Short mmCIF file of C-alpha atoms and ligand atoms in Angstrom, two decimals:
data_model
loop_
_atom_site.label_atom_id
_atom_site.label_comp_id
_atom_site.label_asym_id
_atom_site.label_seq_id
_atom_site.Cartn_x
_atom_site.Cartn_y
_atom_site.Cartn_z
CA MET A 14 26.51 -8.60 -9.01
CA GLU A 15 26.58 -11.23 -11.72
CA LYS A 16 23.55 -11.82 -13.92
CA GLU A 17 22.83 -15.28 -12.54
CA LYS A 18 22.64 -14.00 -8.99
CA ILE A 19 20.32 -11.17 -10.08
CA MET A 20 18.06 -13.63 -11.93
CA SER A 21 17.79 -15.84 -8.87
CA ILE A 22 16.74 -12.82 -6.75
CA LEU A 23 14.16 -11.87 -9.40
CA GLU A 24 12.80 -15.41 -9.39
CA GLY A 25 12.51 -15.29 -5.60
CA ALA A 26 10.59 -12.00 -5.86
CA PHE A 27 8.37 -13.42 -8.60
CA ASP A 28 7.46 -16.39 -6.37
CA LYS A 29 6.56 -14.06 -3.48
CA GLY A 30 4.29 -12.17 -5.86
CA ARG A 31 2.69 -15.33 -7.19
CA GLU A 32 1.85 -16.53 -3.68
CA ALA A 33 -0.23 -13.38 -3.11
CA ILE A 34 -2.36 -13.71 -6.29
CA PRO A 35 -5.18 -15.86 -4.81
CA GLY A 36 -5.90 -13.16 -2.19
CA GLY A 37 -6.93 -10.62 -4.82
CA ALA A 38 -9.43 -10.23 -7.65
CA VAL A 39 -9.50 -8.68 -11.12
CA ALA A 40 -11.35 -5.35 -11.51
CA THR A 41 -14.93 -5.81 -12.68
CA TYR A 42 -16.35 -2.28 -12.42
CA ILE A 43 -15.04 -1.91 -15.98
CA PRO A 44 -16.57 -5.18 -17.28
CA GLU A 45 -13.96 -5.74 -19.99
CA LEU A 46 -11.18 -5.78 -17.36
CA GLY A 47 -12.98 -8.67 -15.68
CA LYS A 48 -11.90 -10.90 -18.59
CA ALA A 49 -8.23 -10.76 -17.56
CA ASP A 50 -6.56 -13.94 -16.31
CA LYS A 51 -6.03 -13.37 -12.60
CA ASN A 52 -2.99 -15.69 -12.60
CA ASN A 53 -0.97 -13.69 -15.10
CA LEU A 54 2.21 -12.24 -13.67
CA GLY A 55 5.07 -10.48 -15.37
CA LEU A 56 8.17 -8.72 -14.07
CA SER A 57 10.38 -6.63 -16.31
CA ILE A 58 13.43 -4.63 -15.33
CA CYS A 59 15.31 -2.18 -17.51
CA THR A 60 18.58 -0.92 -16.04
CA LYS A 61 20.03 2.49 -16.79
CA TYR A 62 22.45 0.72 -19.14
CA GLY A 63 19.48 -0.52 -21.16
CA GLU A 64 19.77 -4.18 -20.04
CA HIS A 65 16.50 -6.06 -19.69
CA TYR A 66 15.58 -8.81 -17.23
CA ASN A 67 12.18 -10.37 -17.93
CA ILE A 68 10.21 -13.08 -16.11
CA GLY A 69 6.69 -14.32 -16.87
CA ASP A 70 4.05 -12.37 -18.82
CA THR A 71 6.16 -9.40 -19.84
CA THR A 72 4.89 -9.09 -23.41
CA THR A 73 1.16 -9.52 -22.63
CA ARG A 74 -0.75 -6.33 -23.55
CA PHE A 75 -3.03 -4.81 -20.91
CA THR A 76 -4.47 -1.35 -20.38
CA ILE A 77 -2.29 1.21 -18.66
CA GLN A 78 -5.23 2.70 -16.68
CA SER A 79 -4.04 5.07 -13.94
CA ILE A 80 -0.37 4.82 -14.85
CA SER A 81 -1.35 7.14 -17.74
CA LYS A 82 -1.88 9.80 -15.06
CA ILE A 83 1.89 10.31 -14.78
CA ILE A 84 2.22 10.60 -18.56
CA SER A 85 -0.53 13.22 -18.76
CA LEU A 86 0.95 15.05 -15.78
CA ALA A 87 4.40 15.05 -17.41
CA LEU A 88 3.00 16.48 -20.63
CA ALA A 89 1.02 19.15 -18.77
CA LEU A 90 4.04 20.17 -16.68
CA GLU A 91 6.29 20.34 -19.73
CA HIS A 92 3.91 22.50 -21.75
CA MET A 93 2.08 24.59 -19.16
CA GLY A 94 4.60 24.88 -16.38
CA VAL A 95 4.47 23.94 -12.73
CA GLU A 96 2.50 26.96 -11.49
CA LYS A 97 -0.37 26.68 -13.96
CA VAL A 98 -0.86 22.97 -13.34
CA PHE A 99 -0.66 23.16 -9.55
CA ALA A 100 -3.01 26.13 -9.46
CA LYS A 101 -5.68 23.59 -10.42
CA VAL A 102 -4.59 20.44 -8.61
CA GLY A 103 -2.84 19.89 -5.26
CA MET A 104 0.25 17.92 -4.23
CA GLU A 105 -1.09 16.22 -1.09
CA PRO A 106 -1.87 12.56 -0.53
CA SER A 107 -5.63 12.20 -0.12
CA GLY A 108 -5.87 9.14 2.13
CA GLU A 109 -9.00 8.34 0.14
CA ALA A 110 -9.81 5.81 -2.59
CA PHE A 111 -8.77 6.72 -6.15
CA ASN A 112 -12.34 7.45 -7.22
CA SER A 113 -13.44 9.35 -4.11
CA LEU A 114 -15.13 12.72 -4.38
CA VAL A 115 -15.86 13.15 -0.68
CA GLU A 116 -12.83 15.24 0.26
CA LEU A 117 -13.16 17.32 -2.87
CA ASP A 118 -16.79 18.08 -2.15
CA LEU A 119 -16.49 18.74 1.58
CA ASN A 120 -13.09 20.18 2.31
CA SER A 121 -11.37 21.48 -0.76
CA ASN A 122 -11.54 23.63 -3.82
CA LYS A 123 -9.09 21.59 -5.77
CA PRO A 124 -8.37 17.88 -6.09
CA PHE A 125 -5.82 16.65 -3.59
CA ASN A 126 -3.34 15.38 -6.18
CA PRO A 127 -3.03 14.39 -9.87
CA MET A 128 -2.98 10.62 -9.15
CA ILE A 129 -6.61 10.33 -8.00
CA ASN A 130 -9.34 10.48 -10.61
CA SER A 131 -10.49 14.02 -9.74
CA GLY A 132 -6.93 15.31 -10.17
CA ALA A 133 -6.29 13.39 -13.38
CA LEU A 134 -9.58 14.58 -14.89
CA THR A 135 -8.47 18.12 -14.09
CA VAL A 136 -5.12 17.55 -15.82
CA SER A 137 -7.00 16.15 -18.85
CA SER A 138 -9.13 19.28 -18.98
CA LEU A 139 -5.94 21.37 -19.14
CA LEU A 140 -4.51 19.20 -21.93
CA LEU A 141 -7.72 19.04 -23.98
CA PRO A 142 -7.36 22.37 -25.81
CA GLU A 143 -3.62 21.80 -26.38
CA PHE A 144 -3.24 18.19 -27.53
CA THR A 145 -5.11 15.60 -29.55
CA PHE A 146 -5.37 12.03 -28.25
CA GLU A 147 -3.11 10.98 -31.15
CA GLN A 148 -0.39 13.37 -29.99
CA MET A 149 -0.71 12.05 -26.45
CA THR A 150 -0.49 8.48 -27.72
CA ASP A 151 2.69 9.40 -29.59
CA TYR A 152 4.13 10.91 -26.43
CA THR A 153 3.29 7.69 -24.55
CA ARG A 154 5.02 5.61 -27.24
CA LYS A 155 8.06 7.84 -26.95
CA VAL A 156 8.43 7.72 -23.14
CA CYS A 157 7.75 3.95 -23.08
CA LEU A 158 10.07 3.26 -26.06
CA ASP A 159 7.20 1.22 -27.46
CA PRO A 160 5.91 2.17 -30.93
CA GLU A 161 3.19 -0.52 -30.73
CA ILE A 162 1.17 1.24 -28.03
CA ALA A 163 -2.43 1.82 -29.22
CA ILE A 164 -5.90 2.12 -27.77
CA ASN A 165 -7.76 -0.99 -26.60
CA GLU A 166 -11.16 -0.14 -28.10
CA ALA A 167 -13.04 -2.83 -26.17
CA VAL A 168 -11.79 -1.56 -22.79
CA PHE A 169 -12.40 2.06 -23.82
CA GLN A 170 -16.02 1.35 -24.84
CA SER A 171 -16.56 -0.75 -21.74
CA GLU A 172 -15.38 2.04 -19.44
CA MET A 173 -17.32 4.70 -21.35
CA SER A 174 -20.52 2.78 -20.78
CA HIS A 175 -19.80 2.56 -17.02
CA ILE A 176 -18.52 6.09 -16.53
CA SER A 177 -21.17 7.51 -14.16
CA ARG A 178 -18.86 7.96 -11.20
CA ASN A 179 -16.10 9.70 -13.15
CA ARG A 180 -18.76 11.80 -14.90
CA ALA A 181 -20.10 12.84 -11.48
CA ILE A 182 -16.57 13.81 -10.42
CA ALA A 183 -15.99 15.76 -13.64
CA TYR A 184 -19.22 17.76 -13.30
CA LEU A 185 -18.46 18.44 -9.63
CA LEU A 186 -15.10 19.82 -10.82
CA GLU A 187 -16.90 22.01 -13.34
CA SER A 188 -19.34 23.26 -10.69
CA LYS A 189 -16.36 24.38 -8.61
CA GLY A 190 -14.77 26.20 -11.56
CA ILE A 191 -11.85 23.74 -11.66
CA ILE A 192 -12.68 22.24 -15.05
CA GLU A 193 -13.11 25.19 -17.39
CA THR A 194 -12.98 23.34 -20.70
CA ASP A 195 -15.34 20.77 -22.22
CA VAL A 196 -16.33 18.29 -19.47
CA GLU A 197 -17.34 15.45 -21.78
CA GLY A 198 -14.21 15.95 -23.90
CA SER A 199 -12.01 15.85 -20.77
CA LEU A 200 -13.69 12.62 -19.61
CA GLU A 201 -13.21 11.02 -23.01
CA LEU A 202 -9.54 12.06 -23.27
CA TYR A 203 -8.87 10.73 -19.75
CA THR A 204 -10.60 7.42 -20.49
CA LYS A 205 -8.80 7.01 -23.82
CA MET A 206 -5.45 7.54 -22.12
CA CYS A 207 -6.41 4.90 -19.51
CA SER A 208 -7.22 2.50 -22.39
CA LEU A 209 -3.77 2.47 -24.00
CA ASN A 210 -2.35 -1.03 -24.25
CA VAL A 211 1.12 -1.49 -22.78
CA THR A 212 3.31 -4.35 -21.54
CA ALA A 213 5.36 -4.80 -18.36
CA GLU A 214 8.36 -4.16 -20.59
CA SER A 215 7.04 -0.81 -21.87
CA LEU A 216 6.48 0.25 -18.26
CA SER A 217 10.01 -0.74 -17.28
CA ASN A 218 11.35 1.35 -20.16
CA PHE A 219 9.44 4.41 -18.97
CA GLY A 220 10.60 3.72 -15.40
CA MET A 221 14.19 3.59 -16.62
CA ILE A 222 13.80 6.99 -18.34
CA LEU A 223 12.47 8.44 -15.07
CA ALA A 224 15.39 6.79 -13.24
CA THR A 225 17.93 8.54 -15.46
CA GLY A 226 16.33 11.93 -14.90
CA GLY A 227 14.59 11.99 -18.29
CA ILE A 228 17.24 10.76 -20.73
CA ASN A 229 16.97 7.76 -23.03
CA PRO A 230 20.41 6.18 -22.49
CA LYS A 231 20.07 4.19 -25.71
CA THR A 232 20.11 7.37 -27.81
CA GLY A 233 21.31 10.04 -25.38
CA GLU A 234 18.14 12.00 -26.18
CA ARG A 235 16.45 14.02 -23.44
CA VAL A 236 12.82 12.87 -23.43
CA ILE A 237 11.52 14.72 -20.34
CA SER A 238 13.02 17.67 -18.45
CA GLY A 239 14.81 16.96 -15.17
CA ARG A 240 12.43 19.24 -13.26
CA THR A 241 9.34 17.41 -14.51
CA VAL A 242 10.89 14.02 -13.76
CA ALA A 243 11.68 15.09 -10.17
CA ILE A 244 8.07 16.16 -9.62
CA ILE A 245 6.67 12.95 -11.11
CA LYS A 246 8.88 10.72 -8.95
CA THR A 247 8.00 12.67 -5.80
CA ILE A 248 4.28 12.42 -6.47
CA MET A 249 4.63 8.71 -7.26
CA LEU A 250 6.24 8.16 -3.86
CA THR A 251 3.64 10.17 -1.92
CA CYS A 252 0.45 9.44 -3.91
CA GLY A 253 1.13 6.72 -6.51
CA MET A 254 -0.55 3.88 -4.58
CA TYR A 255 -3.54 6.01 -3.43
CA ASP A 256 -4.45 5.36 0.20
CA GLY A 257 -1.83 2.60 0.31
CA SER A 258 1.03 5.00 -0.53
CA GLY A 259 2.36 5.46 3.00
CA GLU A 260 2.70 1.79 3.85
CA PHE A 261 4.16 1.05 0.43
CA ALA A 262 6.76 3.81 0.88
CA VAL A 263 7.78 2.44 4.28
CA ARG A 264 7.93 -1.22 3.32
CA VAL A 265 9.13 -1.02 -0.29
CA GLY A 266 10.56 2.49 -0.62
CA ILE A 267 10.40 2.56 -4.43
CA PRO A 268 8.28 5.30 -6.08
CA THR A 269 5.53 3.37 -7.87
CA LYS A 270 2.34 4.08 -9.82
CA SER A 271 -0.44 1.52 -10.15
CA GLY A 272 -3.34 1.00 -12.55
CA VAL A 273 -6.47 -1.17 -12.21
CA GLY A 274 -5.46 -3.04 -15.37
CA GLY A 275 -2.87 -4.69 -13.11
CA GLY A 276 0.18 -2.64 -14.05
CA LEU A 277 2.81 -1.16 -11.77
CA LEU A 278 5.58 1.17 -12.82
CA SER A 279 8.44 1.63 -10.36
CA VAL A 280 11.52 3.81 -10.41
CA VAL A 281 14.75 3.08 -8.61
CA ASP A 282 16.50 6.40 -8.98
CA ASP A 283 19.68 6.34 -11.03
CA ARG A 284 19.47 2.55 -11.35
CA MET A 285 16.46 1.00 -13.08
CA GLY A 286 12.84 1.02 -14.11
CA ILE A 287 10.58 -1.88 -13.07
CA GLY A 288 7.33 -2.89 -14.76
CA VAL A 289 4.94 -5.42 -13.22
CA TYR A 290 1.79 -6.91 -14.67
CA GLY A 291 -0.60 -8.78 -12.38
CA PRO A 292 -4.34 -8.15 -12.77
CA SER A 293 -5.28 -9.67 -9.40
CA LEU A 294 -5.84 -6.51 -7.31
CA ASP A 295 -5.99 -5.76 -3.58
CA GLU A 296 -8.87 -3.83 -2.00
CA LYS A 297 -7.28 -0.49 -2.87
CA GLY A 298 -7.09 -1.36 -6.57
CA ASN A 299 -3.33 -2.05 -6.63
CA CYS A 300 -1.76 -5.22 -8.10
CA ILE A 301 -1.75 -7.57 -5.10
CA ALA A 302 1.43 -9.37 -6.14
CA GLY A 303 3.28 -6.06 -6.35
CA ARG A 304 3.90 -5.35 -2.68
CA PRO A 305 5.54 -8.67 -1.72
CA LEU A 306 7.34 -8.90 -5.06
CA LEU A 307 8.81 -5.41 -4.91
CA GLN A 308 9.51 -5.61 -1.19
CA HIS A 309 11.61 -8.73 -1.81
CA LEU A 310 13.51 -6.99 -4.60
CA SER A 311 13.97 -3.89 -2.47
CA GLU A 312 15.40 -5.87 0.44
CA GLU A 313 17.57 -8.23 -1.60
CA LEU A 314 18.98 -5.64 -3.99
CA GLY A 315 19.07 -2.66 -1.59
CA LEU A 316 16.60 -0.54 -3.56
CA HIS A 317 14.79 1.33 -0.77
CA ILE A 318 15.00 5.05 -1.49
CA PHE A 319 16.37 5.71 1.99
CA ASN A 320 18.33 2.51 2.43
CA ARG A 321 20.44 1.45 -0.50
CA SER A 322 22.26 -1.24 1.44
CA ARG A 323 20.87 -4.72 1.76
CA PHE A 324 18.75 -4.91 4.92
N1 LIG B 15 -9.84 4.22 -15.76
C1 LIG B 15 -9.88 3.90 -14.37
C2 LIG B 15 -10.90 4.76 -13.64
O1 LIG B 15 -11.01 5.90 -13.91
C3 LIG B 15 -8.51 4.09 -13.78
C4 LIG B 15 -8.48 3.79 -12.29
C5 LIG B 15 -7.20 3.19 -11.80
O2 LIG B 15 -6.41 2.64 -12.55
N2 LIG B 15 -7.04 3.23 -10.51
O3 LIG B 15 -11.59 4.31 -12.77
#
């Protein structure tokens, strides 16, 4: 398909996303996030050949929030192995909100999956004795091909002073013997990782590396092992949009991870990474423009994981 045709499809998708913005709201439970401009929207694509297509606010910096959960999970899997990580955290969709502790308290002795806060706090507790935040930031820069990534201190401080719910989850995890390292240190590491500033373009770069199975096509370097990448993409498909993951998988069919900063990272296997920035969120905490935008792309470009033809 020629570039012009692709650009006109991307513009169509962008318009669908923009129409949905008024129906959502920026996150305010972390007060600093409430300062975002609800009308911002960016769409960045990086193909496996390293070509970029950018529309809108693709260089605006915003905090990665829960998309950092896949970076921490990748690092944990690479260094501790699959069995050790999944002894502590499950692989099942929870059907609950990202910050729920109900299922964990009532029905389970481990968090349902590493994409909800309880699971990600558990992964942080595993990483805490092994890595410094600086090393994890470097890893994030490497997988996002973005050396400018750094902590947003204002968002970090803002979340740390409104951390009661995550602190409750972390101590519940300790009471169940799931967190065995320093609880406060695990909370801080998790929150710092959520506070890294990225762009839609950095997310599309990371998505592209996941799409290639873990190789940076620009250098030929293997950045993540194929086994880890397969696990990450599977968990993105089943759990990446929290309790909206099932509908998203049916309608869009592109493994995607969201963050309450407004970011989305999507992977079209063997084809491209997609990064979206839109801080207007739906009631589940996912970028509200994302679903219509990505559904349009999926249908027009044949990107559904189980239907690669145009609908
Ligand atoms: N830092 C946020 C929190 O723990 C991340 C949540 C999210 O992006 N869904 O609440």
